[in-house]
mmCIF file of C-alpha atoms and ligand atoms in Angstrom:
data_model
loop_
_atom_site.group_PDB
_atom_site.id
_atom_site.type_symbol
_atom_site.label_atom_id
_atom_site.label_comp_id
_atom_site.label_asym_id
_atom_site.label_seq_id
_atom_site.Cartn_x
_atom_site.Cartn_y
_atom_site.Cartn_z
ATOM 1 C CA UNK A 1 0.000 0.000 0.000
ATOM 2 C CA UNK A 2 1.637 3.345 -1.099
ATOM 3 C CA UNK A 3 1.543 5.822 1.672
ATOM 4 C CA UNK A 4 1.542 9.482 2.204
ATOM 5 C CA UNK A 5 1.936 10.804 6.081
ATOM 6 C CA UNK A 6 1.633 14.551 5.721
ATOM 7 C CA UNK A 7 3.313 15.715 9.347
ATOM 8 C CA UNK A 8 4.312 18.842 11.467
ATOM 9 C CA UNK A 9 6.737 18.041 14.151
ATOM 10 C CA UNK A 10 8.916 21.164 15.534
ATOM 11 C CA UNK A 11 8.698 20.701 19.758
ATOM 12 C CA UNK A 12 10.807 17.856 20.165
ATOM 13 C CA UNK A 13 10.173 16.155 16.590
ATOM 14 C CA UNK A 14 8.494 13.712 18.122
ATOM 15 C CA UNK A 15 5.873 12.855 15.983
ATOM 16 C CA UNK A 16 8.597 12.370 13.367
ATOM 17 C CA UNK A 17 10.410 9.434 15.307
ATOM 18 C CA UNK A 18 6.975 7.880 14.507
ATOM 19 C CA UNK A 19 6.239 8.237 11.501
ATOM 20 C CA UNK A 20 10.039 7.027 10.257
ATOM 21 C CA UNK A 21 9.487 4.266 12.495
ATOM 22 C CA UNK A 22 6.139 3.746 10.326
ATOM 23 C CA UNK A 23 8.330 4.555 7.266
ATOM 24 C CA UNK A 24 10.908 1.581 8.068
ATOM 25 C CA UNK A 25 7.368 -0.743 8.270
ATOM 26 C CA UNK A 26 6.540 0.139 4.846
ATOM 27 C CA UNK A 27 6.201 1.927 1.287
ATOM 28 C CA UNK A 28 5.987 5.480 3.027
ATOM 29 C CA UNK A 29 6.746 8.813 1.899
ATOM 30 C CA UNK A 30 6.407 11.797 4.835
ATOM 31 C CA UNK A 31 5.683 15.315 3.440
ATOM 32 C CA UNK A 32 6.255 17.872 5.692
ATOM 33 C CA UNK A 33 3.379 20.591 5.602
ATOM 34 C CA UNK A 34 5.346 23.308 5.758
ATOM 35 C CA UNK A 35 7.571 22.787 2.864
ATOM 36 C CA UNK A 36 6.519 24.433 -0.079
ATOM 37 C CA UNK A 37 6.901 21.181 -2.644
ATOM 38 C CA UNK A 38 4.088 19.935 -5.497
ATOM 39 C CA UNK A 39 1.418 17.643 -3.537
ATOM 40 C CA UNK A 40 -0.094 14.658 -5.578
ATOM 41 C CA UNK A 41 -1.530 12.750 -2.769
ATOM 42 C CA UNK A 42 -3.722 11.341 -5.645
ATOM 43 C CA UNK A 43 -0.936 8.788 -6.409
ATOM 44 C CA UNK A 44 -1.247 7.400 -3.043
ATOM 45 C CA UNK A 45 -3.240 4.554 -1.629
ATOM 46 C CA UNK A 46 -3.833 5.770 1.343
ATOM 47 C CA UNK A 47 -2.776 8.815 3.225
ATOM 48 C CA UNK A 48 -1.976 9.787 7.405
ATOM 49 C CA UNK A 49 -2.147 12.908 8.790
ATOM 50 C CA UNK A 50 0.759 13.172 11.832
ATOM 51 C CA UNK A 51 1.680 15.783 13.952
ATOM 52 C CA UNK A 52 1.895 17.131 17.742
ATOM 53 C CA UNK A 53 -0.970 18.166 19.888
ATOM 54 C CA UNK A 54 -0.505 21.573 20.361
ATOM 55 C CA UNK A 55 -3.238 23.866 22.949
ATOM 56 C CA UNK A 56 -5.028 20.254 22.857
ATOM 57 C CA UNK A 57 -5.240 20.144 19.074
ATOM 58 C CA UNK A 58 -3.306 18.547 16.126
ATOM 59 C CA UNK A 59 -1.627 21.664 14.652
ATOM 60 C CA UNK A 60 -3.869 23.919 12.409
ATOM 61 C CA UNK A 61 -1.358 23.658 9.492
ATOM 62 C CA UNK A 62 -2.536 19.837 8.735
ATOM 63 C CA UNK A 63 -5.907 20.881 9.642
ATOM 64 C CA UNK A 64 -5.240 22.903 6.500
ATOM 65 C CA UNK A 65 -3.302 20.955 4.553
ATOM 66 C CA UNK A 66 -5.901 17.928 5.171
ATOM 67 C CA UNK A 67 -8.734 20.869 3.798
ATOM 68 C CA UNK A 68 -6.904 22.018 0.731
ATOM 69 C CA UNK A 69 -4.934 18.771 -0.755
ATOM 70 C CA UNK A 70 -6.403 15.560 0.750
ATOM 71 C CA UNK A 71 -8.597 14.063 -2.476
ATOM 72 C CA UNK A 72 -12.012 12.918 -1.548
ATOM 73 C CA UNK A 73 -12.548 8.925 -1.227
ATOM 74 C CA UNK A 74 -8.820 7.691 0.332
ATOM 75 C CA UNK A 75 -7.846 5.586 3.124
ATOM 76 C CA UNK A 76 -6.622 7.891 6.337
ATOM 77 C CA UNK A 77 -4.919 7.514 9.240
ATOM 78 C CA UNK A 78 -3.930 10.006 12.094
ATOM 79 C CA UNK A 79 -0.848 9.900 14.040
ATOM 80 C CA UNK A 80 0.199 12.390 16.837
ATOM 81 C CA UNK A 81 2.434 12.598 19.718
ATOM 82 C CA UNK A 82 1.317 15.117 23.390
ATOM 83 C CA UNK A 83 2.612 15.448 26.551
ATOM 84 C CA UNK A 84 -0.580 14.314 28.639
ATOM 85 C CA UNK A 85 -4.006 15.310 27.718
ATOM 86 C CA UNK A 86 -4.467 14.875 23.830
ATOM 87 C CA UNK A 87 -7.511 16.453 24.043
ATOM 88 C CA UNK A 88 -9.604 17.018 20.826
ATOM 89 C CA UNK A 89 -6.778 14.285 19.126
ATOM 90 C CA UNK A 90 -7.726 14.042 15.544
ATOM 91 C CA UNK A 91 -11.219 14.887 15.679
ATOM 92 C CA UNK A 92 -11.154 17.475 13.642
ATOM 93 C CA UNK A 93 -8.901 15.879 11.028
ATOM 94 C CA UNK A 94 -11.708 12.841 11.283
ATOM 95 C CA UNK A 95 -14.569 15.125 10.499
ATOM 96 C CA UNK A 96 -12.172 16.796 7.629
ATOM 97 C CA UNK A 97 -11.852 13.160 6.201
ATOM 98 C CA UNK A 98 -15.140 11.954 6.527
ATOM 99 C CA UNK A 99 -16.144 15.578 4.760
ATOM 100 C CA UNK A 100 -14.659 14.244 1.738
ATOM 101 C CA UNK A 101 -15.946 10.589 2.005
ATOM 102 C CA UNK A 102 -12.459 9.230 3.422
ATOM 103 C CA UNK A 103 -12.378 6.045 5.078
ATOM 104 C CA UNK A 104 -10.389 6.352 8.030
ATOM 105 C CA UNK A 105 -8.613 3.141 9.043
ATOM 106 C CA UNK A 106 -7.093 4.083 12.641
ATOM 107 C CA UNK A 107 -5.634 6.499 14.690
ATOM 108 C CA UNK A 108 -2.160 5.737 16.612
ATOM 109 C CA UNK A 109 -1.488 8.125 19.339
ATOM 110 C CA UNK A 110 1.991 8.020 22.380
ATOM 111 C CA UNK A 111 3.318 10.194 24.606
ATOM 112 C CA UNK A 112 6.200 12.561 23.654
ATOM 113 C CA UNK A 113 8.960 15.042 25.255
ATOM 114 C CA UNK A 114 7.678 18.431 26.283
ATOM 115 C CA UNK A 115 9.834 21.443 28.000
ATOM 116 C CA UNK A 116 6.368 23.909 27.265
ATOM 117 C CA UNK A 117 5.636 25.913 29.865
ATOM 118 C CA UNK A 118 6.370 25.641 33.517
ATOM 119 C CA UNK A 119 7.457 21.924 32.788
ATOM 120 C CA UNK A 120 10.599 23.321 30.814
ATOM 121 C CA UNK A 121 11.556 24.894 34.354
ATOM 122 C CA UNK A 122 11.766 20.816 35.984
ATOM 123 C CA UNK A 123 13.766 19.275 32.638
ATOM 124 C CA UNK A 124 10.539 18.745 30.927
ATOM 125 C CA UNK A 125 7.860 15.998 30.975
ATOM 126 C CA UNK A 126 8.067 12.603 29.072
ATOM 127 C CA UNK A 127 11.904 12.280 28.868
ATOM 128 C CA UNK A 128 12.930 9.848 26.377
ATOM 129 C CA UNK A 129 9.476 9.447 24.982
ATOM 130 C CA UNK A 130 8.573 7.971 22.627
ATOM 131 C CA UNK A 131 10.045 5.089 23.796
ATOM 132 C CA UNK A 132 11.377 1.990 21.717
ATOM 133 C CA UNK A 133 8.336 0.095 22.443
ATOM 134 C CA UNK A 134 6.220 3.381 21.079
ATOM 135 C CA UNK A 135 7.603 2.920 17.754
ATOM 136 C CA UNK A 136 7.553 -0.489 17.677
ATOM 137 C CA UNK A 137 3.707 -0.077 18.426
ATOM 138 C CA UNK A 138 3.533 2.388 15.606
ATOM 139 C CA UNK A 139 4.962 0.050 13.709
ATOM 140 C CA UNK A 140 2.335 -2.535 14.517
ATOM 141 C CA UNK A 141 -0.170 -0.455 13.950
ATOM 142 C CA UNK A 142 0.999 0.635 10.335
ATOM 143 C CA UNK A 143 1.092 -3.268 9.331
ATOM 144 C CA UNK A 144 -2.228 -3.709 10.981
ATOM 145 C CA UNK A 145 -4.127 -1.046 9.262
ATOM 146 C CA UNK A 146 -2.050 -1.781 6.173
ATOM 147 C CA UNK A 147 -3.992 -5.143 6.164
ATOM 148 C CA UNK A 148 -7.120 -2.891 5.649
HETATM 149 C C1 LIG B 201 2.919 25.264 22.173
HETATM 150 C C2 LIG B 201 2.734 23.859 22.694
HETATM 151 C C3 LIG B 201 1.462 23.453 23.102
HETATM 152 C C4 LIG B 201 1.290 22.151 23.602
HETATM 153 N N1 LIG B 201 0.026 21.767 23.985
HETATM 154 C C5 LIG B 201 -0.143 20.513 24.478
HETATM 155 C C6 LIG B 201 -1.448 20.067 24.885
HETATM 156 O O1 LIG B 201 -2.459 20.763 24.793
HETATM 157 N N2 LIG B 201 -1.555 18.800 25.397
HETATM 158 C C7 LIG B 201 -0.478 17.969 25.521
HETATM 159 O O2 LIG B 201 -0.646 16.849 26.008
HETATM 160 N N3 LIG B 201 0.748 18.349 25.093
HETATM 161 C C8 LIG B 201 0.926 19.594 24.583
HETATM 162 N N4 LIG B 201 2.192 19.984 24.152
HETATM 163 C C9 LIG B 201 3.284 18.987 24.137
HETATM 164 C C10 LIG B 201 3.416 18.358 22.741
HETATM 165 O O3 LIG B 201 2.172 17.873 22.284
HETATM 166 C C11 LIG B 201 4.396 17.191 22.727
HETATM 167 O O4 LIG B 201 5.652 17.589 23.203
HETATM 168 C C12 LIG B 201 4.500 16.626 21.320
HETATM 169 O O5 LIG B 201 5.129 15.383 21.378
HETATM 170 C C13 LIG B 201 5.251 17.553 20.370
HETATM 171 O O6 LIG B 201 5.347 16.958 19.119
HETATM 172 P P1 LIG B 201 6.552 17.294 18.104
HETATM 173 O O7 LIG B 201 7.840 17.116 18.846
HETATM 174 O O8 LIG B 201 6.359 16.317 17.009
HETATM 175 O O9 LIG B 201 6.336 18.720 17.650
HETATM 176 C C14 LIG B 201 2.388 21.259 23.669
HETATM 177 C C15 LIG B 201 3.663 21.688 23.240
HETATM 178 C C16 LIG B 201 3.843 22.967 22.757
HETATM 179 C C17 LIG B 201 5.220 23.408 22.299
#
């Protein structure tokens, strides 16, 4: 299955030790939102949407890029990485999706570094995370939904 994970990861790039580890399970490409570069996510099988959770959110700029580029009908998946209370998650990204008549097979969610706020004052929260067994999960879950 030819996959695209369109990401933002700038705290800790945390939600990029992920998706590689995702990448390594499989025929992935990552496309980093930001970047300006040509998007054809129509070539793709299926496509994930990755990134931190940011005020309790996944970050507005795949929020966008989900609104302007993803093409109606595909597989979808969500990733994203947060410090303690996800929040919202990938609700928003799900109703994007489902706007458009996605199928969404899964959503794959860990813990991740944070130094925002008052817990950069104590050496931050979550150090070390996402942990070795994090990826490997992400990597299960990839092959699982893969399957799909
Ligand atoms: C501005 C900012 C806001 C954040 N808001 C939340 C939040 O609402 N909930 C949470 O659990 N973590 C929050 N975090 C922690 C990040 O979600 C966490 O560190 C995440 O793994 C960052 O992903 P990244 O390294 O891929 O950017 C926040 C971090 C930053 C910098």
């Amino acid at each position: 299955m030819k996959t695209a994970i369109c990401y933002y990861s700038y705290h800790h790039h945390n939600t990029l030790k992920v998706i590689e580890a995702m990448k390594e399970a499989g025929d992935v490409d990552l496309i980093c939102v930001t970047t300006r570069q040509a998007v054809h996510l129509e070539e793709y099988d299926c496509i994930g949407f990755a990134s931190g959770i940011y005020g309790f959110c996944m970050h507005p700029s795949v929020l966008e890029f989900a609104k302007q580029y993803l093409p109606e009908g595909k597989k979808v998946f969500f990733v994203y990485t947060y410090a303690g209370a996800k929040g919202k998650g990938a609700k928003d990204l799900r109703a994007i999706a489902e706007g458009k008549g996605c199928t969404v097979l899964g959503e794959f969610g860990c813990r991740g570094f944070n130094t925002f706020g008052p817990f950069k004052l104590f050496g931050g929260s979550g150090k070390g995370l996402p942990s070795q067994k994090d990826l490997a999960e992400a990597q299960d879950f990839y092959r699982r939904i893969s399957q799909k």
